XYZ file of C-alpha atoms in Angstrom:
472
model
C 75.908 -51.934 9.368
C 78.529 -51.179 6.524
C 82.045 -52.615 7.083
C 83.313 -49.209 5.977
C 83.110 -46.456 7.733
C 84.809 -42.646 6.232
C 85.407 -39.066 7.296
C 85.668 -36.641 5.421
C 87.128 -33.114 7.217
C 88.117 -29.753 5.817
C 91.713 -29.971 7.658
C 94.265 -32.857 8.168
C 93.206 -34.801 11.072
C 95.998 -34.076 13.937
C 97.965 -36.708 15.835
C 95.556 -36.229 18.708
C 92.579 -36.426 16.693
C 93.834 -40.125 15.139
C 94.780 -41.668 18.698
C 91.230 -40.339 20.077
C 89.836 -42.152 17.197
C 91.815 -45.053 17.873
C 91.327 -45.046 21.702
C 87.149 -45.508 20.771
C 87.890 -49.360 21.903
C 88.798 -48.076 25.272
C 92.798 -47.511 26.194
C 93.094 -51.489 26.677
C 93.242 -51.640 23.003
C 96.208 -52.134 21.291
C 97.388 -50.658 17.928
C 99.607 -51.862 15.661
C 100.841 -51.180 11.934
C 100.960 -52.518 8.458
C 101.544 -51.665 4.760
C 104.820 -50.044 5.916
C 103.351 -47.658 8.016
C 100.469 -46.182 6.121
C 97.989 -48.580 7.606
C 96.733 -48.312 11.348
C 94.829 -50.841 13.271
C 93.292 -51.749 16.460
C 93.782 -55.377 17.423
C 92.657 -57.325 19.869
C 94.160 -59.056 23.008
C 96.140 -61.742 20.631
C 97.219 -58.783 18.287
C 94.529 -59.685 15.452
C 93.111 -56.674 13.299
C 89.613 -55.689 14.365
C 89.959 -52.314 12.581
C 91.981 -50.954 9.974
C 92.554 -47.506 8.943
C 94.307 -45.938 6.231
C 96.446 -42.763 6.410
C 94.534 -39.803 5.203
C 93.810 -38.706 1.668
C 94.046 -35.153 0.525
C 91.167 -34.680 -1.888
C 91.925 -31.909 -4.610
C 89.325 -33.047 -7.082
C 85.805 -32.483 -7.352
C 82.775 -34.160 -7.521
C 84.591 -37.653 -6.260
C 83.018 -37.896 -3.015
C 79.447 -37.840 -4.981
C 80.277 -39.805 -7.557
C 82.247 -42.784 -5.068
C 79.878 -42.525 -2.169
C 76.744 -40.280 -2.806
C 77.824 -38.265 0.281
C 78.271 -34.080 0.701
C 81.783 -33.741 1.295
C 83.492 -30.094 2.403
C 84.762 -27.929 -0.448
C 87.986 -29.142 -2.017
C 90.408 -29.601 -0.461
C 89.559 -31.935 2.316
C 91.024 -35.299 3.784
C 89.531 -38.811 3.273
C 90.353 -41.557 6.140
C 88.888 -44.424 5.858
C 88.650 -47.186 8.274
C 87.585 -50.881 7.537
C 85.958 -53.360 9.940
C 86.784 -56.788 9.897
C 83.959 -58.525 8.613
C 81.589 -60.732 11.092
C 82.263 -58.623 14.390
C 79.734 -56.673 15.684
C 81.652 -54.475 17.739
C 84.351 -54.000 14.797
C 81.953 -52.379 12.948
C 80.845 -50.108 15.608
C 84.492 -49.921 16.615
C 84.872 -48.342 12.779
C 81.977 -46.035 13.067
C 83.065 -44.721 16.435
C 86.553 -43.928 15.153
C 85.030 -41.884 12.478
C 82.661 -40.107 14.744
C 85.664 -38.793 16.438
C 87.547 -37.912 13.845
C 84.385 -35.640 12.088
C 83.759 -34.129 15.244
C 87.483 -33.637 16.598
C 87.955 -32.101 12.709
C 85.156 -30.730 11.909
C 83.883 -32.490 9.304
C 81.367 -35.034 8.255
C 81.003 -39.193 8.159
C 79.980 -41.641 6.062
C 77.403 -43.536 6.206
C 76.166 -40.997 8.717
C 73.953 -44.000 10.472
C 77.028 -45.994 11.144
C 79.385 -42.834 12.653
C 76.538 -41.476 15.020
C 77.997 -42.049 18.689
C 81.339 -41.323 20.105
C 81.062 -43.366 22.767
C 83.712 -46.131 24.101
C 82.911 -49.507 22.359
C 83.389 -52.394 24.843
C 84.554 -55.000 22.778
C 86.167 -57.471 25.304
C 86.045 -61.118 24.291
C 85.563 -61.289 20.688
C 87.251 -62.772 18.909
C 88.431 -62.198 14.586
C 89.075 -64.324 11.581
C 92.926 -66.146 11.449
C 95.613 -64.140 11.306
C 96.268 -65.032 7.603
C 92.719 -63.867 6.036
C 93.205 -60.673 8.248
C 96.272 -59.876 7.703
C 95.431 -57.667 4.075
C 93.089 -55.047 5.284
C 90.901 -55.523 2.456
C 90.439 -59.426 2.348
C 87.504 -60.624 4.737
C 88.250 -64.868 3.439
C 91.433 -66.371 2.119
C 90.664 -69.709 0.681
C 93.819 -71.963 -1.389
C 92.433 -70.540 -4.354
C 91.001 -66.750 -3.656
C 90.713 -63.764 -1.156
C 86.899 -62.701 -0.752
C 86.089 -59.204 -0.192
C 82.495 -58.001 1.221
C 81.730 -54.374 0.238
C 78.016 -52.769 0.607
C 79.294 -49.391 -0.550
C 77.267 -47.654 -3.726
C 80.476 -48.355 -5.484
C 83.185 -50.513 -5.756
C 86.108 -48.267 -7.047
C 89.803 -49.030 -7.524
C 91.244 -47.781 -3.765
C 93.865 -48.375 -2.942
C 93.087 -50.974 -0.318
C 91.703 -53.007 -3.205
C 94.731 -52.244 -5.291
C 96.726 -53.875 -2.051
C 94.442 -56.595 -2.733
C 94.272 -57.478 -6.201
C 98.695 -57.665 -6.184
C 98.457 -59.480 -2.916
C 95.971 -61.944 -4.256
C 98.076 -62.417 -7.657
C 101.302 -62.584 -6.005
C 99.859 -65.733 -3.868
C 98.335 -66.955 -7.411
C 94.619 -66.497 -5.965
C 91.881 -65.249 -7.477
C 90.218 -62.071 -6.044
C 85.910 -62.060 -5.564
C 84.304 -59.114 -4.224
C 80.767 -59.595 -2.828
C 78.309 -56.850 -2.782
C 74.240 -56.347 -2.429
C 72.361 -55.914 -5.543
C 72.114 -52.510 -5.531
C 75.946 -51.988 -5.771
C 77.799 -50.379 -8.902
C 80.830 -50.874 -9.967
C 83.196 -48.230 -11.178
C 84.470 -48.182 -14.460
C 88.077 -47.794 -13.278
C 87.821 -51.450 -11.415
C 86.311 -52.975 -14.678
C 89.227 -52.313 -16.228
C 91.146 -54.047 -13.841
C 89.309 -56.523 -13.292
C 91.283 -59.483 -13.496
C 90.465 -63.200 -14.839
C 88.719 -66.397 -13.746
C 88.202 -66.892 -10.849
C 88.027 -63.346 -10.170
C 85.006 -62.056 -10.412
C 81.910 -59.489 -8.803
C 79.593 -61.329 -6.938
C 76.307 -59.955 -6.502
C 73.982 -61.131 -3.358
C 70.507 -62.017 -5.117
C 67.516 -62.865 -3.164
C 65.664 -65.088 -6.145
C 69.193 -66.922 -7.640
C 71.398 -66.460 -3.671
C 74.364 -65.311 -6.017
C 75.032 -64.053 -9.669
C 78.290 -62.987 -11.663
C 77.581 -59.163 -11.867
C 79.458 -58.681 -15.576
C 78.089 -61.658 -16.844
C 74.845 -63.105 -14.911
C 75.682 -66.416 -14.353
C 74.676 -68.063 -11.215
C 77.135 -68.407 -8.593
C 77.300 -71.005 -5.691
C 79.976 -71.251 -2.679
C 81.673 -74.158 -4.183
C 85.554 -75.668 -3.240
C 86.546 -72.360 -1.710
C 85.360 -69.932 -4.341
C 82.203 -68.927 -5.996
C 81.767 -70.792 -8.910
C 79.384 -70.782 -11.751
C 76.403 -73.599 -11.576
C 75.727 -76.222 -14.006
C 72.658 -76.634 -15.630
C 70.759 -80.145 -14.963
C 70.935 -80.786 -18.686
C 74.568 -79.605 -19.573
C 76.865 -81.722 -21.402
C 80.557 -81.647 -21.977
C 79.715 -80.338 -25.368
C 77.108 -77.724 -24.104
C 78.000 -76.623 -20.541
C 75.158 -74.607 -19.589
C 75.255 -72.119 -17.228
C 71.687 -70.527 -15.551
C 71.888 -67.021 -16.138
C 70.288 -64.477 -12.805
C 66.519 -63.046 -13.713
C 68.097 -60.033 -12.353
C 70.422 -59.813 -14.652
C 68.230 -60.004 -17.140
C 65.958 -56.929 -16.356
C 67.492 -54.392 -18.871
C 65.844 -51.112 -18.342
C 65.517 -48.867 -21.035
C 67.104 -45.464 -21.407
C 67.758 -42.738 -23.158
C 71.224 -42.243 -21.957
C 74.863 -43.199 -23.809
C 78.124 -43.087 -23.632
C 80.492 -42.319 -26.042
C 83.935 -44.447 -25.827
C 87.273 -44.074 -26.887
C 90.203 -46.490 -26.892
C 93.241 -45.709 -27.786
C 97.239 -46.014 -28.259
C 100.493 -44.174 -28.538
C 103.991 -44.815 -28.712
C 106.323 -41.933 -28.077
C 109.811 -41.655 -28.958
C 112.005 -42.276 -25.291
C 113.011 -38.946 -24.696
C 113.917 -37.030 -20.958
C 111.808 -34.321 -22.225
C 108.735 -36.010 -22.864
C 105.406 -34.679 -21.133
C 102.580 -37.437 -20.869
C 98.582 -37.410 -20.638
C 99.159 -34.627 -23.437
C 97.045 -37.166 -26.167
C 94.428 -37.684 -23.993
C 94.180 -33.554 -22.557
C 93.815 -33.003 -26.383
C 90.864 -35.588 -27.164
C 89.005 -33.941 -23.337
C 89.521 -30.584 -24.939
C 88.226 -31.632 -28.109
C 84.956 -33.129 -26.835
C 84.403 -31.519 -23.933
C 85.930 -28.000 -24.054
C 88.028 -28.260 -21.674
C 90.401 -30.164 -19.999
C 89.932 -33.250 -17.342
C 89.353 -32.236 -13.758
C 91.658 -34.813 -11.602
C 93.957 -37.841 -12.023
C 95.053 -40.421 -9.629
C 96.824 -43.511 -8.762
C 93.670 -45.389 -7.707
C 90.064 -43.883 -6.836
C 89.156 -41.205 -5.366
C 91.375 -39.354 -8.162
C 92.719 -37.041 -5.399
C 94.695 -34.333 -7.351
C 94.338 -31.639 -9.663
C 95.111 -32.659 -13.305
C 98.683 -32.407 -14.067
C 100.533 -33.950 -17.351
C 103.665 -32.408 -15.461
C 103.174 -34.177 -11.953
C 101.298 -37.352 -14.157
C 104.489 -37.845 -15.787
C 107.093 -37.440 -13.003
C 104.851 -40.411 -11.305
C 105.427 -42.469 -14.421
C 108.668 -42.066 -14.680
C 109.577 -42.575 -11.481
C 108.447 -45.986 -11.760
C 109.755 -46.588 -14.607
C 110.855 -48.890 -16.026
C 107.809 -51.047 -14.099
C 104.303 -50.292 -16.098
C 101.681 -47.301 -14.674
C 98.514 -47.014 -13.976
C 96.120 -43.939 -13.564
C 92.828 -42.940 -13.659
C 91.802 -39.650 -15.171
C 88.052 -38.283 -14.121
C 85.918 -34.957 -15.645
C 83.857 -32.083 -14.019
C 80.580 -33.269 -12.248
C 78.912 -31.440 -14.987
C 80.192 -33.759 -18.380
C 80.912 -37.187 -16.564
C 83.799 -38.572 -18.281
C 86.904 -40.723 -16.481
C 89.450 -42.900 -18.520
C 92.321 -45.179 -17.293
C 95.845 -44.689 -18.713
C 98.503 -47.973 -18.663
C 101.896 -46.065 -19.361
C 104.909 -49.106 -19.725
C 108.336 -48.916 -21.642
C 108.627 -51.022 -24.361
C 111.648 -51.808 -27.600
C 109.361 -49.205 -29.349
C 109.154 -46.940 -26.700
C 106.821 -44.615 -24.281
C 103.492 -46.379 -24.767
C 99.996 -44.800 -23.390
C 96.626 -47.056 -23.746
C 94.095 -44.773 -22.774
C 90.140 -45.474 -21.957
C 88.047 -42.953 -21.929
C 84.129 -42.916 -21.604
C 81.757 -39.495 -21.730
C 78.186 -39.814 -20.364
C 75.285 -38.248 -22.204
C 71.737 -37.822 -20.766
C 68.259 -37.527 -22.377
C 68.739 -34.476 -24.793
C 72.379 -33.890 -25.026
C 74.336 -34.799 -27.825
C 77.392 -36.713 -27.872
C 79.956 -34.379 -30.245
C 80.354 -36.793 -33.233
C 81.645 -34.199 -35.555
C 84.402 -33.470 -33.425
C 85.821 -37.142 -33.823
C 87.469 -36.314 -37.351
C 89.131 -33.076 -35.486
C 90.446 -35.239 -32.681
C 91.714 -38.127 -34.586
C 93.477 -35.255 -36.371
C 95.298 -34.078 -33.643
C 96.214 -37.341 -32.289
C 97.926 -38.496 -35.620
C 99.898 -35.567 -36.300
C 100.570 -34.554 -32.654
C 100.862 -37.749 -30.394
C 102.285 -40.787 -32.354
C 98.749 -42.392 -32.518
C 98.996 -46.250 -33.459
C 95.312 -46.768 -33.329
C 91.706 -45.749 -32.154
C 88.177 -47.430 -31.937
C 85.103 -44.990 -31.408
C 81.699 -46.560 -30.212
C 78.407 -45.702 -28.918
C 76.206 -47.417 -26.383
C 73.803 -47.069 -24.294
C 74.777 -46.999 -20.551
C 74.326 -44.733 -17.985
C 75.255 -40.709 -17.708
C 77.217 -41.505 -14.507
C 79.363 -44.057 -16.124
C 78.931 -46.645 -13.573
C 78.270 -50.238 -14.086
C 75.234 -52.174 -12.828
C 75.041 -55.741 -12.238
C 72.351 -55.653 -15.429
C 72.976 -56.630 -18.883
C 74.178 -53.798 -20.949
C 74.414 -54.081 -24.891
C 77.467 -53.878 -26.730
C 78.527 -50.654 -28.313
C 78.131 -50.131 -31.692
C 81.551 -48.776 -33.572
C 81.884 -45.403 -35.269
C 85.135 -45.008 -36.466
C 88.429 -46.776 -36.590
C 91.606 -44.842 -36.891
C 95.400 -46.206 -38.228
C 98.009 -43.959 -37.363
C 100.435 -43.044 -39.903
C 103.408 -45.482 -38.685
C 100.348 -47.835 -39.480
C 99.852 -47.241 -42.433
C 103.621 -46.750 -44.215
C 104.282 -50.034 -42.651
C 101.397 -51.480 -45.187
C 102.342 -52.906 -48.117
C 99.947 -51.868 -51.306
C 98.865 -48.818 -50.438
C 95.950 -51.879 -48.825
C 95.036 -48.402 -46.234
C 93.604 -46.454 -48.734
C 91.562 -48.529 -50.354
C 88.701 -50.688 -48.178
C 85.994 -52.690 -49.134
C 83.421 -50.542 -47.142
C 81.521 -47.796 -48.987
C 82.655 -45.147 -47.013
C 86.440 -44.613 -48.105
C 88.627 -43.313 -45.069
C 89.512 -39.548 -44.755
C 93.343 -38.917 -44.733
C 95.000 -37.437 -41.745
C 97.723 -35.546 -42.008
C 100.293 -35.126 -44.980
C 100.027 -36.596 -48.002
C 103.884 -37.845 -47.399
C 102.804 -39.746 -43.623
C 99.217 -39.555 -43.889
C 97.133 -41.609 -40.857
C 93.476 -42.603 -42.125
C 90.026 -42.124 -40.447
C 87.663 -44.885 -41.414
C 83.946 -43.826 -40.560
C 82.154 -47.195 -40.381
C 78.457 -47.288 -42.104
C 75.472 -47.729 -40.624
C 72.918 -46.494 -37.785
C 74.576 -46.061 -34.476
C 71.552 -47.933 -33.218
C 72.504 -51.316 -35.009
C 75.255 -53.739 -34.272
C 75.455 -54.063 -37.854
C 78.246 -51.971 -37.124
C 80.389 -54.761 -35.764
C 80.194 -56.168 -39.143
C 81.559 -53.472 -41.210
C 84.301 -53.166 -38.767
C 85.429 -57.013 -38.857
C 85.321 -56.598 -42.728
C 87.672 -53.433 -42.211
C 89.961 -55.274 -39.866
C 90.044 -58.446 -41.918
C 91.248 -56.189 -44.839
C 94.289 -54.147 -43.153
C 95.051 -57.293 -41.761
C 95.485 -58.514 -45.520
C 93.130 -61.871 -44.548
């Protein structure tokens, strides 16, 4: 049975609806708090977590329950409560389900997994017993080793909640490493690759041929020293540490799908006036038609897209760096991350963005001049990379090898370019010279990059390009 249980209801659930919910371990149960208030558990005899639930989420965005859980939620707006169950109890997890029984039914609305939310029935649970108080005490972390916290999630997707958010400071504040261990038919969302930090973080993936594989890069994984750590081949040297890559991994299905990504970065003047997310509104309107559909602080992106309300969050947390993620409409998949931080230059955005594209739909290259356009002479670009690959519509990650993407165009802002010496931006050793942006006075330059989209020759002409504007 899944450790996490979620309702999702049409109204807020009420006081009375959260302590029946609670009371599901009988009334000897005791409840305490955590997270400075906005996390809710029931604990056992000793005080020890058995379940945790977060304070509810009001869900202004849609498409997120779909896209996060494969589940039917009610029309926009509703409320998301989750409720975790600490791993290795039985009766936690039914403990979990139970709670979100009551709260559907109490609030008429619906649970997920509906398997695991089915009975509303008292759970008797006295007797068992939980992990330590120090791997329980961050809802999210199910083993605390010296060097990481382990999280096991069987959800369809591992997204960037905010539980794991919690989890991922927590763990680098205590200089550990974060794993998260799912089956093999897990995704990952793009919003958590991005965030995604370092060795010895990494996704673990549950394998029945290999026992456990590195789900970004294949290699085989065993429970080593506290951590999962890669194995070493029987013939690896110091020279030539070889590490066995998963035969899942390796099983690259074809398709005909692709995704069309876009990094890139501003720097805006420090101003009380300025309005953020404007840059990346104009490239969603470019490609897509029309603006994105939600934006959040961590997934599900829970409100209505904003620049206004996107920038008061920013600043208000200034001058500590932001992060958001931005999602599309259900019907053009797209979803970007934003890092907004203050530096000597000034406002800086590094934005994200990836648009799916299925079997017979066309990714808009001949808008890419247009938006490049508007980002030079409207939004301070520094610089942009375009590529295309092929991934999935949905966006989501599988623990599978996916090829590389293969660059389209590079863009140099016009700050960029004045601050070459030369005039080295307008002329480049590729055959295809760059289109100017802009005025002839502060022009920015679009550099379309030879080649079929299809080859990785691509990567070529764009080290060539880089190792000329670098002046190497």
């Amino acid at each position: 049975m899944t450790k996490d249980v979620i309702a999702l209801t049409p109204k807020m659930p009420d006081p009375w609806a959260v302590v029946a919910g609670l009371l599901s371990g009988g009334p000897d149960k005791l409840v305490d708090t955590t997270g400075e208030g906005a996390v809710v558990q029931l604990c056992d005899e000793q005080g020890r977590p058995l379940v945790s639930v977060e304070a509810p989420l009001l869900v202004q965005v849609e498409g997120e329950a779909e896209r996060l859980l494969g589940a039917t939620p009610p029309r926009v707006p509703y409320w998301w409560t989750e409720a975790r169950a600490t791993t290795g109890v039985p009766d936690a997890e039914r403990l979990a389900g139970t709670f979100a029984a009551r709260l559907s039914v109490l609030s008429g609305g619906t649970a997920w997994p509906p398997e695991a939310a089915r009975s509303t029935g008292v759970v008797r649970s006295d007797g068992v017993s939980v992990a330590p108080t120090p791997a329980a005490a961050q809802p999210a972390v199910d083993v605390l080793t010296p060097h990481v916290a382990v999280v096991i999630m069987d959800r369809p997707v591992v997204a960037m909640t905010a539980w794991l958010s919690d989890a991922f400071r927590a763990a680098a504040a205590a200089e550990r490493g974060l794993q998260i261990v799912t089956p093999p038919g897990t995704l990952l969302s793009p919003a958590m690759l991005a965030n995604m930090p370092d060795w010895p973080s990494r996704w673990v993936v549950q394998d029945e041929r290999e026992g456990y594989y590195d789900g970004l890069s294949g290699a085989v994984l065993r429970w080593q020293e506290g951590m999962f750590a890669t194995v070493v081949a029987e013939d690896a040297t110091e020279e030539d540490p070889r590490t066995p890559v998963a035969g899942s991994y390796k099983e690259v299905a074809q398709t005909p799908e692709r995704q069309l990504a876009i990094t890139y970065r501003t720097i805006h003047p420090a101003d009380d006036r300025l309005v953020l997310g404007g840059s990346l509104e104009t490239v969603w309107r470019e490609l897509t038609g029309e603006p994105p559909a939600g934006w959040g602080t961590a997934e599900p992106a829970n409100l209505p897209w904003s620049p206004g309300r996107l920038t008061d969050a920013a600043f208000a947390r200034a001058p500590e760096p932001t992060w958001f993620v931005v999602v599309g409409s259900p019907e053009r998949p797209g979803l970007a991350t934003v890092r907004i931080s203050r530096t000597k230059a000034g406002v800086e955005e590094t934005v994200t963005l990836a648009l799916g594209y299925g079997a017979g739909e066309e990714p808009p290259l001949d808008a890419l001049p247009r938006t490049a356009e508007a980002l030079a002479t409207r939004h301070h670009l520094q610089s942009m990379l375009v590529q295309l690959r092929k991934a999935r519509r949905d966006l989501l990650v599988p623990p599978r090898f996916e090829g590389p993407g293969v660059p389209l165009a590079f863009v140099l802002g016009s700050e960029e370019v004045r601050a070459m010496p030369d005039d080295r931006a307008r002329r480049t050793p590729l055959a295809a010279q760059p289109v100017r942006l802009g005025p002839k006075s502060r022009p920015a330059y679009y550099y379309p990059l030879p080649g079929d989209p299809s080859d990785l020759a691509g990567w070529a002409d764009f080290e060539r390009l880089m190792g000329h504007l670098k002046g190497s």
